[in-house]
Tab-separated table of C-alpha atoms in Angstrom:
chain	number	residue	atom	x	y	z
A	91	PRO	CA	71.923	-5.496	-11.141
A	92	THR	CA	70.176	-5.149	-14.349
A	93	PRO	CA	67.186	-2.554	-14.207
A	94	GLY	CA	64.012	-4.307	-13.614
A	95	LEU	CA	65.720	-7.213	-12.105
A	96	SER	CA	64.467	-8.464	-8.750
A	97	VAL	CA	67.161	-9.901	-6.325
A	98	GLN	CA	65.564	-11.846	-3.501
A	99	SER	CA	66.905	-11.526	-0.031
A	100	GLY	CA	66.868	-14.282	2.494
A	101	GLN	CA	64.717	-14.217	5.599
A	102	TYR	CA	64.796	-17.593	7.628
A	103	GLY	CA	61.545	-18.048	9.532
A	104	GLY	CA	62.375	-21.442	11.250
A	105	VAL	CA	61.115	-24.916	10.421
A	106	ASP	CA	59.072	-27.197	12.369
A	107	ALA	CA	60.308	-30.713	13.120
A	108	GLY	CA	57.894	-32.302	10.576
A	109	SER	CA	58.527	-29.940	7.971
A	110	PRO	CA	59.785	-31.083	4.391
A	111	GLY	CA	62.292	-28.149	4.510
A	112	LEU	CA	64.492	-29.970	7.206
A	113	PRO	CA	68.074	-30.663	6.342
A	114	SER	CA	68.732	-34.255	5.758
A	115	SER	CA	72.389	-34.034	7.120
A	116	GLY	CA	71.253	-33.996	10.833
A	117	GLN	CA	72.057	-30.338	11.023
A	118	SER	CA	69.706	-28.354	13.048
A	119	PRO	CA	67.120	-26.550	10.989
A	120	SER	CA	68.006	-23.208	12.413
A	121	ARG	CA	71.784	-23.786	11.489
A	122	SER	CA	70.843	-24.704	7.896
A	123	GLY	CA	68.524	-21.698	7.538
A	124	VAL	CA	70.800	-19.245	9.045
A	125	LEU	CA	73.723	-20.539	6.696
A	126	TRP	CA	71.485	-20.202	3.662
A	127	ASP	CA	70.535	-16.673	4.847
A	128	THR	CA	74.163	-15.640	5.308
A	129	TYR	CA	75.095	-16.865	1.821
A	130	ILE	CA	72.183	-14.876	0.224
A	131	GLU	CA	72.866	-11.655	2.259
A	132	GLN	CA	76.558	-11.898	1.203
A	133	GLY	CA	75.792	-12.687	-2.281
A	134	SER	CA	73.303	-9.789	-2.567
A	135	SER	CA	75.903	-7.402	-1.172
A	136	ALA	CA	78.640	-8.539	-3.487
A	137	LEU	CA	76.103	-8.217	-6.437
A	138	LYS	CA	75.264	-4.679	-5.520
A	139	GLN	CA	78.884	-3.768	-5.425
A	140	HIS	CA	79.361	-5.512	-8.928
A	141	HIS	CA	81.757	-8.170	-7.387
A	142	TYR	CA	80.343	-10.990	-9.658
A	143	PRO	CA	82.711	-13.913	-8.654
A	144	GLU	CA	82.157	-13.420	-5.099
A	145	ALA	CA	78.318	-13.045	-5.625
A	146	GLU	CA	78.359	-16.065	-7.857
A	147	GLY	CA	80.143	-18.110	-5.228
A	148	MET	CA	77.721	-17.137	-2.558
A	149	PHE	CA	74.602	-17.798	-4.408
A	150	LYS	CA	76.147	-21.206	-5.556
A	151	ALA	CA	76.732	-22.099	-1.878
A	152	ALA	CA	73.259	-20.956	-1.070
A	153	LEU	CA	71.880	-23.160	-3.873
A	154	SER	CA	73.927	-26.195	-2.481
A	155	GLU	CA	72.609	-25.586	0.972
A	156	ALA	CA	68.992	-25.264	-0.080
A	157	GLU	CA	69.292	-28.374	-2.342
A	158	ARG	CA	70.699	-30.141	0.650
A	159	SER	CA	67.773	-29.140	2.888
A	160	GLU	CA	65.324	-29.830	0.015
A	161	ASN	CA	63.720	-26.319	0.880
A	162	LYS	CA	61.912	-25.317	-2.322
A	163	ARG	CA	61.480	-21.623	-1.419
A	164	HIS	CA	65.286	-21.397	-0.859
A	165	ILE	CA	66.025	-23.375	-4.146
A	166	SER	CA	64.064	-21.036	-5.941
A	167	THR	CA	65.376	-17.958	-4.550
A	168	SER	CA	68.954	-19.137	-5.058
A	169	LEU	CA	68.403	-19.908	-8.677
A	170	ASN	CA	66.830	-16.477	-9.192
A	171	ASN	CA	69.803	-14.783	-7.611
A	172	LEU	CA	72.323	-16.891	-9.416
A	173	ALA	CA	70.666	-16.129	-12.707
A	174	ALA	CA	70.847	-12.417	-11.842
A	175	VAL	CA	74.512	-12.552	-11.442
A	176	CYS	CA	74.720	-14.181	-14.922
A	177	ASP	CA	72.158	-11.597	-16.235
A	178	ALA	CA	74.188	-8.615	-14.972
A	179	GLN	CA	77.353	-9.927	-16.762
A	180	ASN	CA	75.406	-10.499	-20.052
A	181	LYS	CA	75.608	-14.196	-19.577
A	182	PHE	CA	72.189	-14.691	-20.909
A	183	ALA	CA	72.582	-18.373	-22.097
A	184	GLU	CA	73.649	-19.276	-18.460
A	185	ALA	CA	70.963	-17.233	-16.690
A	186	GLU	CA	68.084	-18.587	-18.809
A	187	PRO	CA	67.902	-22.182	-17.600
A	188	LEU	CA	68.461	-21.002	-13.980
A	189	TYR	CA	65.270	-18.639	-14.351
A	190	TYR	CA	63.248	-21.444	-15.978
A	191	ARG	CA	64.226	-23.975	-13.198
A	192	ALA	CA	63.132	-21.348	-10.536
A	193	LEU	CA	59.853	-20.756	-12.501
A	194	GLY	CA	59.070	-24.342	-12.631
A	195	ILE	CA	59.620	-24.798	-8.998
A	196	ASP	CA	57.533	-21.774	-8.119
A	197	GLU	CA	54.538	-22.776	-10.385
A	198	LYS	CA	54.553	-26.311	-9.003
A	199	ASP	CA	55.154	-25.309	-5.368
A	200	LEU	CA	53.140	-22.250	-5.052
A	201	GLY	CA	50.690	-22.227	-8.146
A	202	ARG	CA	50.633	-20.056	-11.324
A	203	ASP	CA	48.950	-17.194	-9.545
A	204	HIS	CA	51.511	-16.466	-6.819
A	205	PRO	CA	53.389	-13.187	-6.670
A	206	ASP	CA	56.815	-15.088	-6.468
A	207	VAL	CA	55.818	-16.541	-9.864
A	208	ALA	CA	55.401	-12.856	-11.063
A	209	MET	CA	58.797	-11.969	-9.900
A	210	THR	CA	60.460	-14.864	-11.625
A	211	LEU	CA	58.450	-14.168	-14.876
A	212	ASN	CA	59.681	-10.507	-14.586
A	213	ASN	CA	63.139	-11.636	-14.281
A	214	LEU	CA	63.143	-13.940	-17.201
A	215	SER	CA	61.271	-11.183	-19.229
A	216	SER	CA	64.056	-8.868	-18.405
A	217	LEU	CA	66.635	-11.317	-19.468
A	218	PHE	CA	65.043	-11.672	-22.776
A	219	PHE	CA	64.634	-7.966	-23.150
A	220	ASN	CA	68.350	-7.295	-22.238
A	221	SER	CA	69.325	-9.881	-24.813
A	222	GLY	CA	67.379	-8.433	-27.519
A	223	LYS	CA	64.834	-11.245	-27.738
A	224	TYR	CA	61.713	-8.902	-27.447
A	225	ALA	CA	59.264	-11.514	-28.888
A	226	GLN	CA	60.087	-13.832	-26.110
A	227	ALA	CA	60.086	-10.966	-23.340
A	228	GLU	CA	56.736	-9.659	-24.344
A	229	PRO	CA	54.424	-12.659	-23.282
A	230	LEU	CA	56.304	-13.075	-20.109
A	231	CYS	CA	56.072	-9.494	-19.147
A	232	ARG	CA	52.303	-9.256	-19.834
A	233	ARG	CA	51.883	-12.383	-17.749
A	234	ALA	CA	53.845	-10.878	-14.867
A	235	LEU	CA	52.012	-7.667	-15.140
A	236	ALA	CA	48.781	-9.375	-14.945
A	237	PHE	CA	49.314	-10.068	-11.345
A	238	PHE	CA	49.161	-6.482	-10.673
A	239	TYR	CA	46.369	-5.126	-12.976
């Protein structure tokens, strides 16, 4: 992946019966989470090996599964990882809206001061830096760094 880019791995922790992350398809929560986790792990492995079409396919499948289960954390992670594939291939125009969508979900779901927001800000900043849009990268980078200093 691109230097400075954070690719998130899946870690399914289970869902309680009353949780909003339950799949609506009648699938058991563990099957949905395990399936999503498998797509994320396979996509991450393919991305590390620069097998971009395979990584993109896995991350799209993960996103579809996350949207089906309405799990906001999984949706955000899937979007970040799909954007990372685009970013690694210099498809900046495709990556940007994916990162912005993930950022919007993170800020709404977790609040503006959550570490996951910082990670998405860092990824978006890296995208702008890699595409030569330094004026757009700087404020995002500063905001991400503010989490750590």
